[in-house]
C-alpha cells in the first residue's frame, strides 16, 4: 500500500514547454486534488475530482488541465509553462471519515518540485 | 476572497514549554478546521481537526475553536524538538466539496533543547 505517489519529484522546464505531473493512489479514494505551494505560502487548490470522469476547478486553475479516467490516477498537465508556475505541487486524496462530520482527512503525496526558467 | 491568516512567525520556544499557534478566518460559513504539520521539504500531515466550538485534545495537542470570533488555535504542550516544523491552518466551508481547503501561510515553530 504505497498511498499517494507522485512523479517526477523534481523537474526543470523551459518557458513554453509542457509536461504532465503524474499522481496515483492505491487506497481506492474517490476524491483527489492538486494543490500548489509557493515558497512561504500556504497551499492553493488547482483542480479536484470527486470521481472518475468528474473534475472541477479550484482557486488557481489557469495554465493547467486535468483528467480523471480511472479512480487511481489524476494527472496534472501544464501547457506553455511560465515562471509563475514555479512551485511545489502536491497531489492528495481523501479518506471519508464516518459520522455526521464527514469532512475526511487529506492524504498528501510527497510533492513534485517544478522550476520554470 | 476567503482568507486564512496565521500569526506571523517564526515562533521559538524552549523544550517543555507550551507553543501557541493562532489562526483567524474571514468566511463566516467556514465549518471545518484543520491543523497540518509540515516538516521542511516534506508534505503536510494532519495533526488535528475540529468542527465545534470549544476545545479538542489529542495527546499533547489541543485545538480551540471560537466561531463567533472566527478564531482557531493550536496549543502544543511539553514541546519537543521534534515538533519543530511549519504549522498550517486550513478551513473548509459549508457546502464546499470535501477536501477543498483554504490554507494559511503557516507559522514556523522552532523548539530548542
PDB file of N, CA, C and O in Angstrom, chain B residues 1-64:
ATOM      1  N   UNK B   1     -13.220  36.874  -1.370  1.00  0.00           N
ATOM      2  CA  UNK B   1     -11.895  36.311  -1.131  1.00  0.00           C
ATOM      3  C   UNK B   1     -11.875  35.664   0.246  1.00  0.00           C
ATOM      4  O   UNK B   1     -12.074  36.321   1.251  1.00  0.00           O
ATOM      5  N   UNK B   2     -11.693  34.356   0.248  1.00  0.00           N
ATOM      6  CA  UNK B   2     -11.633  33.662   1.522  1.00  0.00           C
ATOM      7  C   UNK B   2     -10.207  33.730   2.025  1.00  0.00           C
ATOM      8  O   UNK B   2      -9.278  33.332   1.348  1.00  0.00           O
ATOM      9  N   UNK B   3     -10.024  34.223   3.247  1.00  0.00           N
ATOM     10  CA  UNK B   3      -8.685  34.393   3.775  1.00  0.00           C
ATOM     11  C   UNK B   3      -8.525  33.659   5.083  1.00  0.00           C
ATOM     12  O   UNK B   3      -9.429  33.646   5.924  1.00  0.00           O
ATOM     13  N   UNK B   4      -7.369  33.081   5.219  1.00  0.00           N
ATOM     14  CA  UNK B   4      -6.982  32.428   6.455  1.00  0.00           C
ATOM     15  C   UNK B   4      -5.656  33.049   6.861  1.00  0.00           C
ATOM     16  O   UNK B   4      -4.683  32.983   6.114  1.00  0.00           O
ATOM     17  N   UNK B   5      -5.633  33.651   8.027  1.00  0.00           N
ATOM     18  CA  UNK B   5      -4.460  34.358   8.496  1.00  0.00           C
ATOM     19  C   UNK B   5      -3.884  33.653   9.714  1.00  0.00           C
ATOM     20  O   UNK B   5      -4.617  33.270  10.622  1.00  0.00           O
ATOM     21  N   UNK B   6      -2.584  33.525   9.729  1.00  0.00           N
ATOM     22  CA  UNK B   6      -1.907  32.916  10.871  1.00  0.00           C
ATOM     23  C   UNK B   6      -0.939  33.914  11.483  1.00  0.00           C
ATOM     24  O   UNK B   6      -0.400  34.775  10.779  1.00  0.00           O
ATOM     25  N   UNK B   7      -0.708  33.761  12.801  1.00  0.00           N
ATOM     26  CA  UNK B   7       0.204  34.697  13.447  1.00  0.00           C
ATOM     27  C   UNK B   7       1.596  34.536  12.845  1.00  0.00           C
ATOM     28  O   UNK B   7       2.054  33.452  12.548  1.00  0.00           O
ATOM     29  N   UNK B   8       2.202  35.699  12.633  1.00  0.00           N
ATOM     30  CA  UNK B   8       3.493  35.702  11.932  1.00  0.00           C
ATOM     31  C   UNK B   8       4.545  35.026  12.791  1.00  0.00           C
ATOM     32  O   UNK B   8       4.576  35.170  13.993  1.00  0.00           O
ATOM     33  N   UNK B   9       5.409  34.299  12.172  1.00  0.00           N
ATOM     34  CA  UNK B   9       6.481  33.659  12.907  1.00  0.00           C
ATOM     35  C   UNK B   9       7.791  34.318  12.567  1.00  0.00           C
ATOM     36  O   UNK B   9       7.806  35.440  12.092  1.00  0.00           O
ATOM     37  N   UNK B  10       8.858  33.641  12.779  1.00  0.00           N
ATOM     38  CA  UNK B  10       8.849  32.316  13.396  1.00  0.00           C
ATOM     39  C   UNK B  10       8.635  32.367  14.903  1.00  0.00           C
ATOM     40  O   UNK B  10       8.862  33.393  15.531  1.00  0.00           O
ATOM     41  N   UNK B  11       8.161  31.273  15.448  1.00  0.00           N
ATOM     42  CA  UNK B  11       7.929  31.142  16.870  1.00  0.00           C
ATOM     43  C   UNK B  11       8.986  30.215  17.431  1.00  0.00           C
ATOM     44  O   UNK B  11       9.219  29.140  16.883  1.00  0.00           O
ATOM     45  N   UNK B  12       9.606  30.647  18.494  1.00  0.00           N
ATOM     46  CA  UNK B  12      10.673  29.859  19.094  1.00  0.00           C
ATOM     47  C   UNK B  12      10.376  29.654  20.576  1.00  0.00           C
ATOM     48  O   UNK B  12      10.139  30.628  21.301  1.00  0.00           O
ATOM     49  N   UNK B  13      10.353  28.396  21.016  1.00  0.00           N
ATOM     50  CA  UNK B  13      10.067  28.093  22.415  1.00  0.00           C
ATOM     51  C   UNK B  13      11.079  27.074  22.924  1.00  0.00           C
ATOM     52  O   UNK B  13      11.613  26.276  22.139  1.00  0.00           O
ATOM     53  N   UNK B  14      11.343  27.062  24.226  1.00  0.00           N
ATOM     54  CA  UNK B  14      12.249  26.049  24.771  1.00  0.00           C
ATOM     55  C   UNK B  14      11.533  24.717  24.934  1.00  0.00           C
ATOM     56  O   UNK B  14      10.301  24.651  25.053  1.00  0.00           O
ATOM     57  N   UNK B  15      12.292  23.676  24.934  1.00  0.00           N
ATOM     58  CA  UNK B  15      11.756  22.336  25.150  1.00  0.00           C
ATOM     59  C   UNK B  15      10.983  22.304  26.466  1.00  0.00           C
ATOM     60  O   UNK B  15      11.426  22.844  27.480  1.00  0.00           O
ATOM     61  N   UNK B  16       9.798  21.675  26.422  1.00  0.00           N
ATOM     62  CA  UNK B  16       8.968  21.573  27.609  1.00  0.00           C
ATOM     63  C   UNK B  16       7.945  22.686  27.754  1.00  0.00           C
ATOM     64  O   UNK B  16       7.015  22.566  28.557  1.00  0.00           O
ATOM     65  N   UNK B  17       8.083  23.741  26.981  1.00  0.00           N
ATOM     66  CA  UNK B  17       7.157  24.878  27.064  1.00  0.00           C
ATOM     67  C   UNK B  17       5.888  24.595  26.257  1.00  0.00           C
ATOM     68  O   UNK B  17       5.793  23.609  25.532  1.00  0.00           O
ATOM     69  N   UNK B  18       4.922  25.502  26.402  1.00  0.00           N
ATOM     70  CA  UNK B  18       3.700  25.438  25.599  1.00  0.00           C
ATOM     71  C   UNK B  18       3.864  26.355  24.387  1.00  0.00           C
ATOM     72  O   UNK B  18       4.202  27.526  24.529  1.00  0.00           O
ATOM     73  N   UNK B  19       3.613  25.800  23.219  1.00  0.00           N
ATOM     74  CA  UNK B  19       3.627  26.602  21.999  1.00  0.00           C
ATOM     75  C   UNK B  19       2.190  26.913  21.621  1.00  0.00           C
ATOM     76  O   UNK B  19       1.332  26.024  21.626  1.00  0.00           O
ATOM     77  N   UNK B  20       1.920  28.176  21.294  1.00  0.00           N
ATOM     78  CA  UNK B  20       0.566  28.613  20.964  1.00  0.00           C
ATOM     79  C   UNK B  20       0.543  29.168  19.548  1.00  0.00           C
ATOM     80  O   UNK B  20       1.258  30.117  19.223  1.00  0.00           O
ATOM     81  N   UNK B  21      -0.259  28.552  18.712  1.00  0.00           N
ATOM     82  CA  UNK B  21      -0.360  28.938  17.306  1.00  0.00           C
ATOM     83  C   UNK B  21      -1.782  29.412  17.049  1.00  0.00           C
ATOM     84  O   UNK B  21      -2.744  28.761  17.451  1.00  0.00           O
ATOM     85  N   UNK B  22      -1.910  30.535  16.348  1.00  0.00           N
ATOM     86  CA  UNK B  22      -3.213  31.149  16.165  1.00  0.00           C
ATOM     87  C   UNK B  22      -3.576  31.302  14.696  1.00  0.00           C
ATOM     88  O   UNK B  22      -2.698  31.451  13.838  1.00  0.00           O
ATOM     89  N   UNK B  23      -4.879  31.331  14.459  1.00  0.00           N
ATOM     90  CA  UNK B  23      -5.374  31.404  13.091  1.00  0.00           C
ATOM     91  C   UNK B  23      -6.735  32.107  13.108  1.00  0.00           C
ATOM     92  O   UNK B  23      -7.569  31.802  13.957  1.00  0.00           O
ATOM     93  N   UNK B  24      -6.934  33.030  12.194  1.00  0.00           N
ATOM     94  CA  UNK B  24      -8.242  33.649  12.014  1.00  0.00           C
ATOM     95  C   UNK B  24      -8.685  33.430  10.574  1.00  0.00           C
ATOM     96  O   UNK B  24      -7.862  33.272   9.671  1.00  0.00           O
ATOM     97  N   UNK B  25      -9.997  33.412  10.366  1.00  0.00           N
ATOM     98  CA  UNK B  25     -10.524  33.178   9.028  1.00  0.00           C
ATOM     99  C   UNK B  25     -11.620  34.193   8.746  1.00  0.00           C
ATOM    100  O   UNK B  25     -12.288  34.678   9.651  1.00  0.00           O
ATOM    101  N   UNK B  26     -11.799  34.506   7.476  1.00  0.00           N
ATOM    102  CA  UNK B  26     -12.687  35.608   7.121  1.00  0.00           C
ATOM    103  C   UNK B  26     -14.104  35.166   6.782  1.00  0.00           C
ATOM    104  O   UNK B  26     -15.046  35.957   6.884  1.00  0.00           O
ATOM    105  N   UNK B  27     -14.282  33.902   6.369  1.00  0.00           N
ATOM    106  CA  UNK B  27     -15.583  33.463   5.872  1.00  0.00           C
ATOM    107  C   UNK B  27     -16.405  32.842   6.991  1.00  0.00           C
ATOM    108  O   UNK B  27     -16.026  31.812   7.546  1.00  0.00           O
ATOM    109  N   UNK B  28     -17.536  33.467   7.297  1.00  0.00           N
ATOM    110  CA  UNK B  28     -18.350  33.001   8.423  1.00  0.00           C
ATOM    111  C   UNK B  28     -18.961  31.627   8.181  1.00  0.00           C
ATOM    112  O   UNK B  28     -19.414  30.975   9.129  1.00  0.00           O
ATOM    113  N   UNK B  29     -19.010  31.174   6.928  1.00  0.00           N
ATOM    114  CA  UNK B  29     -19.603  29.860   6.678  1.00  0.00           C
ATOM    115  C   UNK B  29     -18.588  28.728   6.812  1.00  0.00           C
ATOM    116  O   UNK B  29     -18.910  27.582   6.546  1.00  0.00           O
ATOM    117  N   UNK B  30     -17.370  29.068   7.193  1.00  0.00           N
ATOM    118  CA  UNK B  30     -16.384  28.017   7.435  1.00  0.00           C
ATOM    119  C   UNK B  30     -16.893  27.084   8.519  1.00  0.00           C
ATOM    120  O   UNK B  30     -17.416  27.532   9.537  1.00  0.00           O
ATOM    121  N   UNK B  31     -16.750  25.791   8.315  1.00  0.00           N
ATOM    122  CA  UNK B  31     -17.325  24.874   9.284  1.00  0.00           C
ATOM    123  C   UNK B  31     -16.363  23.807   9.782  1.00  0.00           C
ATOM    124  O   UNK B  31     -16.629  23.170  10.793  1.00  0.00           O
ATOM    125  N   UNK B  32     -15.278  23.575   9.060  1.00  0.00           N
ATOM    126  CA  UNK B  32     -14.330  22.536   9.459  1.00  0.00           C
ATOM    127  C   UNK B  32     -12.939  23.141   9.461  1.00  0.00           C
ATOM    128  O   UNK B  32     -12.582  23.875   8.541  1.00  0.00           O
ATOM    129  N   UNK B  33     -12.170  22.783  10.483  1.00  0.00           N
ATOM    130  CA  UNK B  33     -10.887  23.452  10.702  1.00  0.00           C
ATOM    131  C   UNK B  33      -9.818  22.406  10.974  1.00  0.00           C
ATOM    132  O   UNK B  33     -10.060  21.436  11.696  1.00  0.00           O
ATOM    133  N   UNK B  34      -8.676  22.633  10.387  1.00  0.00           N
ATOM    134  CA  UNK B  34      -7.619  21.621  10.434  1.00  0.00           C
ATOM    135  C   UNK B  34      -6.284  22.280  10.732  1.00  0.00           C
ATOM    136  O   UNK B  34      -6.013  23.407  10.305  1.00  0.00           O
ATOM    137  N   UNK B  35      -5.456  21.541  11.439  1.00  0.00           N
ATOM    138  CA  UNK B  35      -4.064  21.918  11.620  1.00  0.00           C
ATOM    139  C   UNK B  35      -3.191  20.841  10.992  1.00  0.00           C
ATOM    140  O   UNK B  35      -3.319  19.654  11.321  1.00  0.00           O
ATOM    141  N   UNK B  36      -2.333  21.282  10.069  1.00  0.00           N
ATOM    142  CA  UNK B  36      -1.381  20.386   9.427  1.00  0.00           C
ATOM    143  C   UNK B  36       0.028  20.771   9.876  1.00  0.00           C
ATOM    144  O   UNK B  36       0.350  21.945  10.049  1.00  0.00           O
ATOM    145  N   UNK B  37       0.843  19.761  10.016  1.00  0.00           N
ATOM    146  CA  UNK B  37       2.261  19.967  10.311  1.00  0.00           C
ATOM    147  C   UNK B  37       3.054  19.647   9.047  1.00  0.00           C
ATOM    148  O   UNK B  37       2.815  18.635   8.389  1.00  0.00           O
ATOM    149  N   UNK B  38       4.011  20.500   8.739  1.00  0.00           N
ATOM    150  CA  UNK B  38       4.831  20.290   7.538  1.00  0.00           C
ATOM    151  C   UNK B  38       6.296  20.469   7.903  1.00  0.00           C
ATOM    152  O   UNK B  38       6.739  21.580   8.206  1.00  0.00           O
ATOM    153  N   UNK B  39       7.034  19.374   7.857  1.00  0.00           N
ATOM    154  CA  UNK B  39       8.473  19.452   8.035  1.00  0.00           C
ATOM    155  C   UNK B  39       9.102  19.981   6.750  1.00  0.00           C
ATOM    156  O   UNK B  39       8.543  19.820   5.662  1.00  0.00           O
ATOM    157  N   UNK B  40      10.247  20.595   6.889  1.00  0.00           N
ATOM    158  CA  UNK B  40      10.916  21.223   5.751  1.00  0.00           C
ATOM    159  C   UNK B  40      11.127  20.220   4.624  1.00  0.00           C
ATOM    160  O   UNK B  40      11.698  19.134   4.832  1.00  0.00           O
ATOM    161  N   UNK B  41      10.656  20.555   3.458  1.00  0.00           N
ATOM    162  CA  UNK B  41      10.839  19.700   2.286  1.00  0.00           C
ATOM    163  C   UNK B  41       9.908  18.504   2.226  1.00  0.00           C
ATOM    164  O   UNK B  41      10.056  17.655   1.337  1.00  0.00           O
ATOM    165  N   UNK B  42       8.944  18.447   3.148  1.00  0.00           N
ATOM    166  CA  UNK B  42       8.024  17.309   3.197  1.00  0.00           C
ATOM    167  C   UNK B  42       6.597  17.761   2.904  1.00  0.00           C
ATOM    168  O   UNK B  42       6.308  18.946   2.776  1.00  0.00           O
ATOM    169  N   UNK B  43       5.706  16.804   2.823  1.00  0.00           N
ATOM    170  CA  UNK B  43       4.308  17.123   2.571  1.00  0.00           C
ATOM    171  C   UNK B  43       3.573  17.354   3.890  1.00  0.00           C
ATOM    172  O   UNK B  43       4.017  16.894   4.947  1.00  0.00           O
ATOM    173  N   UNK B  44       2.466  18.072   3.846  1.00  0.00           N
ATOM    174  CA  UNK B  44       1.701  18.309   5.088  1.00  0.00           C
ATOM    175  C   UNK B  44       1.078  17.023   5.614  1.00  0.00           C
ATOM    176  O   UNK B  44       0.693  16.142   4.837  1.00  0.00           O
ATOM    177  N   UNK B  45       0.982  16.938   6.932  1.00  0.00           N
ATOM    178  CA  UNK B  45       0.296  15.818   7.561  1.00  0.00           C
ATOM    179  C   UNK B  45      -0.679  16.363   8.589  1.00  0.00           C
ATOM    180  O   UNK B  45      -0.368  17.286   9.343  1.00  0.00           O
ATOM    181  N   UNK B  46      -1.863  15.792   8.610  1.00  0.00           N
ATOM    182  CA  UNK B  46      -2.903  16.265   9.516  1.00  0.00           C
ATOM    183  C   UNK B  46      -2.574  15.877  10.949  1.00  0.00           C
ATOM    184  O   UNK B  46      -2.255  14.727  11.231  1.00  0.00           O
ATOM    185  N   UNK B  47      -2.670  16.851  11.868  1.00  0.00           N
ATOM    186  CA  UNK B  47      -2.475  16.536  13.272  1.00  0.00           C
ATOM    187  C   UNK B  47      -3.735  16.774  14.095  1.00  0.00           C
ATOM    188  O   UNK B  47      -3.924  16.120  15.121  1.00  0.00           O
ATOM    189  N   UNK B  48      -4.590  17.693  13.676  1.00  0.00           N
ATOM    190  CA  UNK B  48      -5.816  17.945  14.434  1.00  0.00           C
ATOM    191  C   UNK B  48      -6.908  18.433  13.493  1.00  0.00           C
ATOM    192  O   UNK B  48      -6.636  19.158  12.542  1.00  0.00           O
ATOM    193  N   UNK B  49      -8.131  18.064  13.810  1.00  0.00           N
ATOM    194  CA  UNK B  49      -9.291  18.625  13.139  1.00  0.00           C
ATOM    195  C   UNK B  49     -10.304  19.006  14.212  1.00  0.00           C
ATOM    196  O   UNK B  49     -10.377  18.361  15.262  1.00  0.00           O
ATOM    197  N   UNK B  50     -11.073  20.051  13.970  1.00  0.00           N
ATOM    198  CA  UNK B  50     -12.081  20.489  14.944  1.00  0.00           C
ATOM    199  C   UNK B  50     -13.247  21.091  14.193  1.00  0.00           C
ATOM    200  O   UNK B  50     -13.067  21.798  13.196  1.00  0.00           O
ATOM    201  N   UNK B  51     -14.469  20.801  14.672  1.00  0.00           N
ATOM    202  CA  UNK B  51     -15.659  21.222  13.948  1.00  0.00           C
ATOM    203  C   UNK B  51     -16.630  22.027  14.816  1.00  0.00           C
ATOM    204  O   UNK B  51     -17.482  22.743  14.295  1.00  0.00           O
ATOM    205  N   UNK B  52     -16.508  21.873  16.135  1.00  0.00           N
ATOM    206  CA  UNK B  52     -17.440  22.534  17.048  1.00  0.00           C
ATOM    207  C   UNK B  52     -16.696  23.500  17.954  1.00  0.00           C
ATOM    208  O   UNK B  52     -15.506  23.295  18.248  1.00  0.00           O
ATOM    209  N   UNK B  53     -17.398  24.507  18.420  1.00  0.00           N
ATOM    210  CA  UNK B  53     -16.805  25.452  19.366  1.00  0.00           C
ATOM    211  C   UNK B  53     -16.293  24.732  20.608  1.00  0.00           C
ATOM    212  O   UNK B  53     -16.890  23.761  21.066  1.00  0.00           O
ATOM    213  N   UNK B  54     -15.160  25.215  21.117  1.00  0.00           N
ATOM    214  CA  UNK B  54     -14.608  24.634  22.329  1.00  0.00           C
ATOM    215  C   UNK B  54     -13.239  24.067  22.082  1.00  0.00           C
ATOM    216  O   UNK B  54     -12.550  24.440  21.139  1.00  0.00           O
ATOM    217  N   UNK B  55     -12.850  23.171  22.957  1.00  0.00           N
ATOM    218  CA  UNK B  55     -11.523  22.567  22.905  1.00  0.00           C
ATOM    219  C   UNK B  55     -11.608  21.113  22.477  1.00  0.00           C
ATOM    220  O   UNK B  55     -12.568  20.411  22.785  1.00  0.00           O
ATOM    221  N   UNK B  56     -10.574  20.688  21.788  1.00  0.00           N
ATOM    222  CA  UNK B  56     -10.413  19.274  21.442  1.00  0.00           C
ATOM    223  C   UNK B  56      -8.976  18.887  21.728  1.00  0.00           C
ATOM    224  O   UNK B  56      -8.055  19.527  21.229  1.00  0.00           O
ATOM    225  N   UNK B  57      -8.823  17.856  22.529  1.00  0.00           N
ATOM    226  CA  UNK B  57      -7.481  17.461  22.961  1.00  0.00           C
ATOM    227  C   UNK B  57      -7.107  16.115  22.351  1.00  0.00           C
ATOM    228  O   UNK B  57      -7.923  15.205  22.263  1.00  0.00           O
ATOM    229  N   UNK B  58      -5.843  16.012  21.941  1.00  0.00           N
ATOM    230  CA  UNK B  58      -5.313  14.750  21.434  1.00  0.00           C
ATOM    231  C   UNK B  58      -3.853  14.675  21.842  1.00  0.00           C
ATOM    232  O   UNK B  58      -2.988  15.293  21.219  1.00  0.00           O
ATOM    233  N   UNK B  59      -3.604  13.962  22.922  1.00  0.00           N
ATOM    234  CA  UNK B  59      -2.230  13.864  23.425  1.00  0.00           C
ATOM    235  C   UNK B  59      -1.721  15.219  23.880  1.00  0.00           C
ATOM    236  O   UNK B  59      -2.356  15.898  24.690  1.00  0.00           O
ATOM    237  N   UNK B  60      -0.601  15.648  23.340  1.00  0.00           N
ATOM    238  CA  UNK B  60      -0.027  16.951  23.716  1.00  0.00           C
ATOM    239  C   UNK B  60      -0.646  18.114  22.959  1.00  0.00           C
ATOM    240  O   UNK B  60      -0.305  19.272  23.204  1.00  0.00           O
ATOM    241  N   UNK B  61      -1.529  17.828  22.025  1.00  0.00           N
ATOM    242  CA  UNK B  61      -2.120  18.865  21.184  1.00  0.00           C
ATOM    243  C   UNK B  61      -3.548  19.199  21.636  1.00  0.00           C
ATOM    244  O   UNK B  61      -4.330  18.301  21.939  1.00  0.00           O
ATOM    245  N   UNK B  62      -3.856  20.499  21.650  1.00  0.00           N
ATOM    246  CA  UNK B  62      -5.210  20.948  21.916  1.00  0.00           C
ATOM    247  C   UNK B  62      -5.593  21.983  20.877  1.00  0.00           C
ATOM    248  O   UNK B  62      -4.884  22.979  20.701  1.00  0.00           O
ATOM    249  N   UNK B  63      -6.688  21.727  20.185  1.00  0.00           N
ATOM    250  CA  UNK B  63      -7.229  22.711  19.250  1.00  0.00           C
ATOM    251  C   UNK B  63      -8.386  23.437  19.930  1.00  0.00           C
ATOM    252  O   UNK B  63      -9.167  22.828  20.665  1.00  0.00           O
ATOM    253  N   UNK B  64      -8.466  24.731  19.691  1.00  0.00           N
ATOM    254  CA  UNK B  64      -9.529  25.545  20.274  1.00  0.00           C
ATOM    255  C   UNK B  64     -10.219  26.303  19.153  1.00  0.00           C
ATOM    256  O   UNK B  64      -9.556  26.901  18.306  1.00  0.00           O
TER     257      UNK B  64
END
